[in-house]
Short mmCIF file of C-alpha atoms in Angstrom, two decimals:
data_model
loop_
_atom_site.label_atom_id
_atom_site.label_comp_id
_atom_site.label_asym_id
_atom_site.label_seq_id
_atom_site.Cartn_x
_atom_site.Cartn_y
_atom_site.Cartn_z
CA MET A 94 89.51 74.67 70.55
CA ARG A 95 85.96 74.74 71.84
CA ASN A 96 84.49 78.13 72.08
CA ARG A 97 83.38 78.41 75.70
CA ARG A 98 81.05 81.45 76.47
CA THR A 99 81.66 83.25 79.85
CA ARG A 100 78.85 82.71 82.31
CA TRP A 101 77.19 85.66 83.74
CA TYR A 102 78.49 84.99 87.18
CA ARG A 103 82.01 84.52 86.03
CA SER A 104 81.69 87.91 84.26
CA LEU A 105 84.76 90.26 84.79
CA ALA A 106 82.46 93.31 84.81
CA LEU A 107 80.41 91.73 87.44
CA ARG A 108 83.70 90.92 89.59
CA LEU A 109 84.95 94.40 89.10
CA LEU A 110 81.81 95.95 90.34
CA PHE A 111 81.97 93.80 93.47
CA ILE A 112 85.69 94.54 93.88
CA PHE A 113 85.17 98.40 93.59
CA TRP A 114 82.06 98.21 96.00
CA ALA A 115 84.26 96.32 98.48
CA LEU A 116 87.11 98.85 98.19
CA LEU A 117 84.83 101.48 98.83
CA SER A 118 83.19 100.12 101.77
CA VAL A 119 86.62 99.00 103.17
CA THR A 120 87.95 102.41 102.80
CA ALA A 121 84.85 103.95 104.46
CA ALA A 122 84.90 101.47 107.24
CA SER A 123 88.59 102.09 107.62
CA GLY A 124 88.19 105.85 107.87
CA TYR A 125 85.42 105.59 110.55
CA LEU A 126 87.44 103.04 112.74
CA LEU A 127 90.67 105.23 112.30
CA ALA A 128 88.62 108.32 113.54
CA VAL A 129 87.39 106.64 116.61
CA TRP A 130 90.73 104.82 117.31
CA ASN A 131 93.00 107.84 116.76
CA LYS A 132 90.67 110.40 118.26
CA PRO A 133 92.86 112.39 120.72
CA LYS A 134 92.33 110.73 124.04
CA ALA A 135 92.00 113.20 127.27
CA GLU A 136 94.26 112.15 130.09
CA LEU A 137 94.05 112.92 133.81
CA LYS A 138 96.53 115.20 135.10
CA PRO A 139 97.00 116.53 138.71
CA LEU A 140 95.33 119.70 139.11
CA GLU A 141 97.61 122.81 138.78
CA PRO A 142 98.55 124.59 141.75
CA ASP A 143 97.52 128.03 141.09
CA ILE A 144 93.85 126.68 140.01
CA TYR A 145 93.66 124.85 143.38
CA GLN A 146 94.93 127.97 145.12
CA THR A 147 92.21 130.06 143.54
CA LEU A 148 89.41 127.53 144.32
CA GLN A 149 90.45 126.29 147.65
CA PRO A 150 89.34 129.49 149.62
CA LEU A 151 86.00 129.59 147.84
CA LEU A 152 85.19 125.89 148.63
CA SER A 153 86.37 125.75 152.22
CA ASP A 154 83.00 126.99 153.61
CA ALA A 155 80.44 123.97 154.40
CA LEU A 156 77.35 125.96 154.00
CA THR A 157 78.51 127.60 150.68
CA PHE A 158 80.01 123.96 149.56
CA GLN A 159 76.42 122.51 150.14
CA SER A 160 74.64 125.07 148.32
CA LEU A 161 76.58 124.65 144.98
CA GLN A 162 74.44 123.26 142.29
CA PRO A 163 75.48 121.95 138.79
CA GLY A 164 75.76 124.79 136.43
CA ARG A 165 76.20 127.56 139.07
CA LEU A 166 79.12 130.12 138.64
CA ILE A 167 81.53 129.99 141.69
CA ALA A 168 83.93 132.97 140.67
CA GLY A 169 84.79 134.25 137.24
CA ASP A 170 84.55 131.45 134.64
CA TYR A 171 84.40 128.65 137.16
CA ARG A 172 81.23 126.64 137.07
CA VAL A 173 79.93 123.73 139.00
CA ALA A 174 79.77 120.36 136.69
CA ALA A 175 78.67 117.89 139.31
CA GLN A 176 78.00 117.38 142.94
CA LEU A 177 78.11 114.24 145.14
CA SER A 178 76.46 114.48 148.56
CA VAL A 179 76.41 112.29 151.36
CA GLU A 180 72.89 113.36 152.37
CA GLY A 181 69.71 114.25 150.82
CA SER A 182 67.40 112.53 148.36
CA GLU A 183 69.49 113.44 145.08
CA LYS A 184 73.05 112.41 146.05
CA LEU A 185 74.40 112.67 142.66
CA LEU A 186 73.59 115.86 140.40
CA MET A 187 75.29 116.60 136.97
CA ASP A 188 75.14 119.31 134.33
CA GLU A 189 72.59 118.09 131.84
CA MET A 190 74.91 118.83 128.74
CA LEU A 191 77.94 117.10 130.23
CA ARG A 192 75.89 114.10 131.55
CA VAL A 193 74.81 113.46 128.06
CA SER A 194 78.24 113.77 126.36
CA HIS A 195 80.49 112.97 128.99
CA GLY A 196 78.64 111.23 131.90
CA SER A 197 81.29 108.36 132.22
CA THR A 198 84.18 110.84 132.47
CA LEU A 199 82.25 112.73 135.12
CA LEU A 200 81.80 109.60 137.10
CA ARG A 201 85.49 108.66 136.95
CA MET A 202 86.66 112.20 138.10
CA LEU A 203 84.26 111.82 141.19
CA GLY A 204 85.85 108.53 141.94
CA GLN A 205 89.38 110.15 142.25
CA THR A 206 91.24 110.52 145.65
CA SER A 207 92.96 113.79 144.81
CA PRO A 208 91.85 116.76 142.68
CA GLN A 209 92.62 116.08 138.83
CA GLN A 210 92.13 117.95 135.64
CA ILE A 211 91.09 116.77 132.16
CA PRO A 212 90.05 118.75 128.88
CA LEU A 213 86.62 118.14 127.75
CA ASP A 214 85.89 119.46 124.22
CA GLU A 215 86.36 123.32 124.74
CA ARG A 216 86.34 123.37 128.75
CA LEU A 217 88.57 121.93 131.41
CA LEU A 218 87.12 119.74 134.15
CA MET A 219 88.65 119.74 137.35
CA GLY A 220 88.03 117.90 140.67
CA PRO A 221 87.05 116.37 142.86
CA PHE A 222 86.96 119.10 145.43
CA GLU A 223 85.85 117.45 148.84
CA LEU A 224 84.44 118.66 152.16
CA ASP A 225 82.83 116.75 154.82
CA GLY A 226 82.39 113.66 152.46
CA ASN A 227 80.70 115.97 149.76
CA LYS A 228 82.32 116.10 146.27
CA ILE A 229 81.99 118.70 143.60
CA LEU A 230 83.43 119.06 140.14
CA VAL A 231 84.18 122.45 138.49
CA THR A 232 84.87 123.42 134.88
CA LYS A 233 86.12 126.52 133.08
CA PRO A 234 86.87 127.48 129.50
CA LEU A 235 90.23 126.40 128.12
CA GLY A 236 92.97 128.98 127.98
CA ILE A 237 94.47 130.04 124.59
CA ASP A 238 97.60 127.85 125.06
CA GLU A 239 95.46 125.06 126.02
CA GLN A 240 93.23 125.54 122.86
CA VAL A 241 96.35 125.85 120.67
CA ASN A 242 97.77 122.58 121.95
CA ARG A 243 94.30 120.80 121.55
CA GLU A 244 93.92 121.99 118.05
CA GLN A 245 97.58 120.97 117.19
CA LEU A 246 96.93 117.52 118.69
CA GLU A 247 93.76 117.12 116.50
CA ARG A 248 95.74 118.25 113.48
CA GLU A 249 98.47 115.77 113.96
CA SER A 250 95.80 113.01 114.56
CA THR A 251 93.91 113.99 111.22
CA ARG A 252 97.05 113.80 109.26
CA ALA A 253 97.82 110.54 110.74
CA ARG A 254 94.38 109.33 109.89
CA LEU A 255 94.68 110.62 106.28
CA LEU A 256 98.12 108.99 105.82
CA THR A 257 96.91 105.74 106.95
CA LEU A 258 93.82 105.95 104.74
CA LEU A 259 96.04 106.92 101.75
CA VAL A 260 98.70 103.97 102.34
CA GLY A 261 95.95 101.57 102.85
CA SER A 262 93.75 102.59 99.95
CA GLY A 263 96.92 102.84 97.88
CA LEU A 264 97.95 99.34 98.73
CA LEU A 265 94.54 98.03 97.77
CA ALA A 266 94.66 100.01 94.38
CA VAL A 267 98.05 98.57 93.70
CA LEU A 268 96.91 94.84 94.50
CA LEU A 269 93.93 95.55 92.29
CA GLY A 270 95.90 97.03 89.61
CA ILE A 271 98.29 94.04 89.53
CA TRP A 272 95.53 91.48 89.32
CA LEU A 273 94.03 93.33 86.36
CA ILE A 274 97.25 94.53 84.53
CA ARG A 275 99.11 91.18 84.82
CA PRO A 276 96.94 88.92 82.26
CA ILE A 277 96.95 91.87 79.97
CA ARG A 278 100.49 92.30 79.93
CA ARG A 279 100.81 88.46 79.49
CA MET A 280 98.60 88.87 76.36
CA ILE A 281 100.57 91.84 75.16
CA LEU A 282 103.75 89.38 75.16
CA ALA A 283 101.77 86.67 73.62
CA MET A 284 100.71 88.95 70.72
CA ARG A 285 104.29 89.68 70.09
CA GLU A 286 105.24 86.12 69.87
CA VAL A 287 102.42 85.75 67.35
CA ALA A 288 103.72 88.68 65.44
CA ASP A 289 107.31 86.94 65.49
CA GLY A 290 105.42 83.69 63.93
CA SER A 291 104.75 81.55 66.95
CA ALA A 292 101.87 79.25 66.74
CA THR A 293 101.86 78.47 70.42
CA PRO A 294 102.16 81.78 72.40
CA GLU A 295 102.88 81.57 76.13
CA LEU A 296 99.63 82.39 77.96
CA LYS A 297 100.28 80.23 81.05
CA ARG A 298 96.86 79.57 82.79
CA LEU A 299 94.70 82.41 81.07
CA PRO A 300 92.86 80.30 78.79
CA LYS A 301 91.54 78.22 81.81
CA ARG A 302 90.00 81.26 83.31
CA GLY A 303 86.18 81.50 83.14
CA ASP A 304 85.80 85.26 82.60
CA GLU A 305 86.19 87.33 79.48
CA ILE A 306 90.00 87.39 80.06
CA GLY A 307 89.83 83.73 79.64
CA GLU A 308 87.77 83.87 76.63
CA LEU A 309 90.06 86.39 75.06
CA ALA A 310 93.01 84.15 75.70
CA ARG A 311 91.45 81.28 74.18
CA ALA A 312 90.49 83.47 70.94
CA LEU A 313 94.31 84.46 70.74
CA SER A 314 95.59 81.11 71.06
CA GLN A 315 93.16 79.84 68.36
CA GLY A 316 93.94 82.84 66.28
CA ALA A 317 97.81 82.09 66.52
CA VAL A 318 97.35 78.65 65.28
CA ASP A 319 94.93 79.71 62.49
CA LEU A 320 97.38 82.42 61.35
CA ALA A 321 100.40 80.02 61.59
CA THR A 322 98.57 77.56 59.50
CA SER A 323 97.49 80.23 57.06
CA ARG A 324 101.03 81.73 56.73
CA ASP A 325 102.51 78.21 56.06
CA ALA A 326 100.08 77.24 53.57
CA GLN A 327 100.75 80.45 51.64
CA ARG A 328 104.36 79.94 51.77
CA ARG A 329 103.96 76.30 50.74
CA LEU A 330 101.77 77.50 47.69
CA LEU A 331 104.25 80.12 46.62
CA SER A 332 107.12 77.56 46.76
CA ASP A 333 105.10 74.72 45.00
CA VAL A 334 103.75 76.83 42.40
CA SER A 335 107.17 78.28 41.61
CA HIS A 336 108.54 74.78 41.55
CA GLU A 337 105.94 73.81 39.26
CA LEU A 338 106.38 76.79 36.87
CA ARG A 339 109.92 76.27 36.79
CA SER A 340 110.15 73.27 34.65
CA PRO A 341 107.78 74.38 31.95
CA MET A 342 109.47 77.80 31.77
CA ALA A 343 112.76 76.19 31.09
CA ARG A 344 111.40 74.17 28.52
CA MET A 345 109.80 77.39 26.75
CA GLN A 346 113.36 78.96 26.84
CA VAL A 347 114.97 76.13 25.26
CA ALA A 348 112.21 75.99 22.54
CA LEU A 349 112.66 79.62 21.94
CA ASP A 350 116.30 79.16 21.38
CA LEU A 351 115.78 76.31 18.91
CA ALA A 352 112.97 77.95 17.27
CA ASP A 353 113.86 78.85 13.61
CA CYS A 354 112.50 82.51 14.00
CA ASN A 355 113.78 85.81 12.72
CA GLU A 356 115.30 87.57 15.61
CA ASP A 357 114.12 90.74 14.21
CA ASP A 358 110.61 89.67 14.28
CA PRO A 359 109.01 91.77 16.88
CA ASN A 360 106.64 89.18 18.28
CA TRP A 361 109.29 86.81 18.77
CA GLN A 362 111.26 89.68 20.72
CA GLN A 363 108.32 90.38 22.88
CA LEU A 364 107.90 86.67 23.73
CA SER A 365 111.60 86.19 24.47
CA ARG A 366 111.56 89.32 26.84
CA ASP A 367 108.26 88.19 28.57
CA THR A 368 109.65 84.61 28.94
CA GLU A 369 112.90 85.87 30.39
CA ARG A 370 110.92 88.38 32.99
CA LEU A 371 108.71 85.47 34.02
CA SER A 372 111.57 83.19 34.74
CA VAL A 373 113.23 85.90 36.69
CA ILE A 374 109.87 86.35 38.75
CA ILE A 375 109.93 82.69 39.62
CA GLU A 376 113.36 82.55 40.54
CA ARG A 377 112.95 85.35 42.99
CA ILE A 378 109.80 83.91 44.44
CA LEU A 379 111.61 80.76 44.87
CA SER A 380 114.52 82.39 46.72
CA LEU A 381 111.90 84.62 48.87
CA SER A 382 110.28 81.29 49.90
CA ARG A 383 113.47 79.70 50.93
CA LEU A 384 114.50 82.56 53.14
CA GLU A 385 111.10 82.98 54.72
CA ASN A 386 110.91 79.17 55.50
CA GLY A 387 114.36 79.22 57.09
CA LEU A 388 116.08 76.90 54.36
CA VAL A 389 118.88 78.97 53.67
CA GLU A 390 122.04 77.93 55.68
CA LEU A 391 124.82 80.62 56.30
CA ASN A 392 128.29 79.82 54.80
CA HIS A 393 130.50 81.71 57.29
CA GLU A 394 133.69 83.30 55.79
CA ASN A 395 135.93 86.26 56.55
CA LEU A 396 134.84 88.41 53.78
CA ASP A 397 136.52 91.74 52.46
CA SER A 398 133.44 93.79 51.94
CA GLY A 399 135.22 96.22 49.55
CA GLU A 400 136.63 93.70 47.41
CA LEU A 401 133.09 92.17 47.21
CA VAL A 402 131.56 95.37 46.24
CA GLN A 403 134.50 95.97 43.59
CA GLN A 404 133.73 92.49 42.23
CA LEU A 405 129.87 93.34 42.00
CA ILE A 406 130.48 96.46 40.14
CA GLY A 407 132.97 94.82 37.64
CA ASP A 408 130.42 92.22 36.99
CA MET A 409 127.53 94.41 36.37
CA CYS A 410 129.59 96.60 34.05
CA TYR A 411 130.72 93.73 32.18
CA GLN A 412 127.03 92.63 31.83
CA ASN A 413 125.87 95.98 30.95
CA PRO A 414 128.78 98.40 29.87
CA GLU A 415 126.33 101.40 29.91
CA VAL A 416 126.44 101.64 33.71
CA SER A 417 130.40 101.60 33.92
CA GLY A 418 130.42 105.38 34.53
CA ARG A 419 127.54 105.58 37.03
CA LEU A 420 128.46 102.91 39.86
CA ILE A 421 131.05 104.74 42.08
CA GLN A 422 132.78 103.01 45.20
CA GLN A 423 133.97 105.25 47.91
CA ASN A 424 137.60 104.74 48.65
CA GLY A 425 138.69 103.55 51.90
CA ASP A 426 139.53 100.58 54.03
CA TRP A 427 136.43 98.52 53.95
CA PRO A 428 135.70 96.26 56.76
CA ILE A 429 136.23 92.57 57.23
CA ILE A 430 132.91 90.94 57.75
CA ASP A 431 132.23 87.42 59.15
CA THR A 432 129.28 86.53 56.86
CA ASP A 433 127.89 84.60 53.97
CA SER A 434 129.52 86.11 50.77
CA GLU A 435 126.60 84.93 48.39
CA LEU A 436 123.72 86.10 50.48
CA LEU A 437 125.48 89.52 51.06
CA ARG A 438 126.01 89.81 47.29
CA LEU A 439 122.39 88.95 46.64
CA VAL A 440 121.37 91.84 49.04
CA LEU A 441 123.84 94.55 47.50
CA GLU A 442 123.14 93.36 43.68
CA ASN A 443 119.33 93.79 44.25
CA ILE A 444 119.56 97.22 45.78
CA VAL A 445 122.17 98.51 43.22
CA ARG A 446 120.10 96.85 40.25
CA ASN A 447 116.94 98.68 41.50
CA ALA A 448 118.80 101.87 41.82
CA LEU A 449 120.21 101.71 38.28
CA HIS A 450 116.63 100.69 37.11
CA TYR A 451 115.01 103.65 38.41
CA THR A 452 117.32 106.39 37.92
CA ASP A 453 119.76 107.67 35.07
CA ASP A 454 122.28 109.17 37.49
CA ASN A 455 125.21 107.95 39.39
CA VAL A 456 124.82 105.18 42.27
CA GLU A 457 127.27 105.57 45.17
CA LEU A 458 128.31 102.87 47.50
CA SER A 459 130.00 103.71 50.68
CA TYR A 460 130.41 102.44 54.36
CA ASP A 461 130.38 103.56 58.01
CA ASP A 462 132.40 101.45 60.47
CA TYR A 463 131.14 101.54 64.23
CA GLY A 464 133.03 99.02 66.01
CA GLU A 465 131.10 95.91 66.20
CA GLY A 466 129.20 96.67 62.98
CA CYS A 467 129.19 98.47 59.89
CA ARG A 468 126.78 100.28 57.55
CA ILE A 469 126.92 99.84 53.73
CA ARG A 470 125.09 102.76 52.00
CA ILE A 471 123.86 102.64 48.35
CA ARG A 472 122.62 106.03 47.27
CA ASP A 473 121.33 107.22 43.96
CA HIS A 474 120.97 110.76 42.74
CA GLY A 475 117.55 110.55 41.55
CA SER A 476 114.43 112.38 42.69
CA GLY A 477 113.99 110.21 45.77
CA VAL A 478 110.54 108.80 46.73
CA ASP A 479 107.37 109.87 48.56
CA GLU A 480 107.68 109.82 52.46
CA SER A 481 104.48 107.67 52.46
CA THR A 482 105.90 104.89 50.20
CA LEU A 483 109.20 104.23 51.95
CA GLU A 484 107.89 101.38 54.13
CA LYS A 485 106.29 99.90 51.04
CA LEU A 486 109.63 99.46 49.25
CA PHE A 487 110.11 96.30 50.97
CA VAL A 488 106.79 94.69 50.43
CA PRO A 489 106.80 91.88 47.83
CA PHE A 490 105.51 92.84 44.34
CA TYR A 491 105.35 96.57 45.29
CA ARG A 492 105.93 98.28 41.96
CA GLY A 493 108.02 101.29 42.55
CA ASP A 494 106.99 105.04 43.00
CA PRO A 495 105.42 106.99 40.20
CA ALA A 496 107.30 109.88 41.52
CA ARG A 497 110.61 108.13 40.47
CA HIS A 498 111.20 106.55 37.05
CA HIS A 499 108.56 105.30 34.29
CA LYS A 500 110.32 102.02 34.10
CA ALA A 501 108.39 99.06 35.95
CA GLY A 502 110.29 96.31 37.92
CA VAL A 503 109.18 92.88 39.02
CA GLY A 504 108.52 94.04 42.62
CA LEU A 505 110.72 91.41 44.45
CA GLY A 506 114.31 92.85 44.43
CA LEU A 507 113.97 94.86 47.40
CA ALA A 508 111.73 92.47 49.37
CA LEU A 509 114.22 89.64 48.83
CA SER A 510 117.08 91.86 50.00
CA HIS A 511 115.16 92.82 53.13
CA ARG A 512 114.38 89.18 54.31
CA ALA A 513 118.24 88.27 53.24
CA ALA A 514 119.55 90.82 55.42
CA ALA A 515 117.36 89.77 58.22
CA VAL A 516 118.94 86.17 57.91
CA LEU A 517 122.29 87.78 58.07
CA GLY A 518 121.57 89.35 61.27
CA GLY A 519 121.33 92.88 59.98
CA GLU A 520 118.63 95.50 58.92
CA LEU A 521 117.99 97.06 55.69
CA LYS A 522 116.22 100.67 55.70
CA ALA A 523 115.70 103.31 53.08
CA SER A 524 115.25 106.98 53.36
CA ASN A 525 115.48 110.21 51.35
CA HIS A 526 118.99 111.60 51.39
CA SER A 527 119.26 115.17 52.43
CA GLU A 528 120.96 116.27 49.45
CA GLY A 529 118.55 114.36 47.21
CA GLY A 530 118.02 111.00 45.93
CA LEU A 531 117.03 107.77 47.81
CA GLU A 532 119.68 106.01 50.19
CA VAL A 533 119.40 102.31 51.17
CA VAL A 534 121.37 101.52 54.35
CA LEU A 535 122.44 97.86 55.14
CA ASP A 536 123.39 97.48 58.79
CA LEU A 537 125.41 94.53 59.46
CA PRO A 538 127.29 92.94 62.53
CA LYS A 539 130.85 92.16 61.78
CA SER A 540 130.55 88.56 63.32
CA GLN A 541 127.83 86.04 63.02
CA PRO A 542 126.87 83.37 65.66
CA GLU A 543 127.58 79.94 64.63
CA PRO A 544 124.41 78.07 63.46
CA ASN A 545 122.92 75.50 65.96
CA THR A 546 123.77 72.00 64.93
#
């Protein structure tokens, strides 16, 4: 796959900067527009009767009416806001402050045919009051109740604006998060596929992108192919080397058996032991290679697991009578399992041999039945292993724990059992028992799915 570098104008960092800038701009503009649109709008209402009754006697005299100028007090807190005269050089006069901030409202009020009222900031505008064609508008400070109502209306409007801003910005943030997170989640799933052994993880259209995410997706795709190629080459190498070594090892064993040597000769004894040990290593490497490459087909049968364990103990005691008193099978109705008997025996035998190899105490075999599956437990009564080395027990060629016994094994038995347990659809775990010793637990289903044909 050709390694395409990301162009600067397709850079994800540049896009993110632009998106965040646009998000901030949209949020600020939305806040301004909402502040304008949702600003509490004052509405014209008919003038209250008590106000009309208070002002009407003061505004019924024509001479007094014509003398009123914008800004002049009439009575109490009532002040003239605007005057419209039918005669004179200045027919329209307005209070300077109100003209600047509410000029259009004053003109609209002067055009009304009957007295109205409308709140303006902290004052109440009233009018028009008309006499002989002349009109005036009057203001007075808002009362306490009117101020409370106005403040409440402003608070409700502010809450509505804030809620709209939060919902709008939250929606934009969610869309941005989805745009950013979806490719990352897709690559996480692809990495899991690679970890499971896939050489072609599902990346959809990510490798075709021109930004850093596309570059990462292409690197991930190429890395999956390289990893699968390397893994397959390693497995083939182990298998091929093991096959090539098997024949000369067999000839060496035949030659040793036919050699006219004194069996008490220490050199001959050492050569015989090393040849047998090397033969075991080669056989286990071949078995591990076949399991990892999926070359083992399960032979299903309804198996009495208790009977299998009993046969295993009998065979091991026959081969090595010294362990006859150390292998203990817990009594009980062991479950019937639909599985491959040879592969299950291989798993159990390797675990038991490992326990006998590293300890001089008893080894117990027991089980737990939990409906759809069962757990077979193999526990020794040794000193256990260090917690930091528990996960290494199933690594190929790992050679035991110095805290356990001084003897050294091949380092493939538990690795082979771990892979065989996975082929059987189960799981193999190791832990230190609360009462001492190492316990290896084989978790198996009671039934196996039929292999695809």
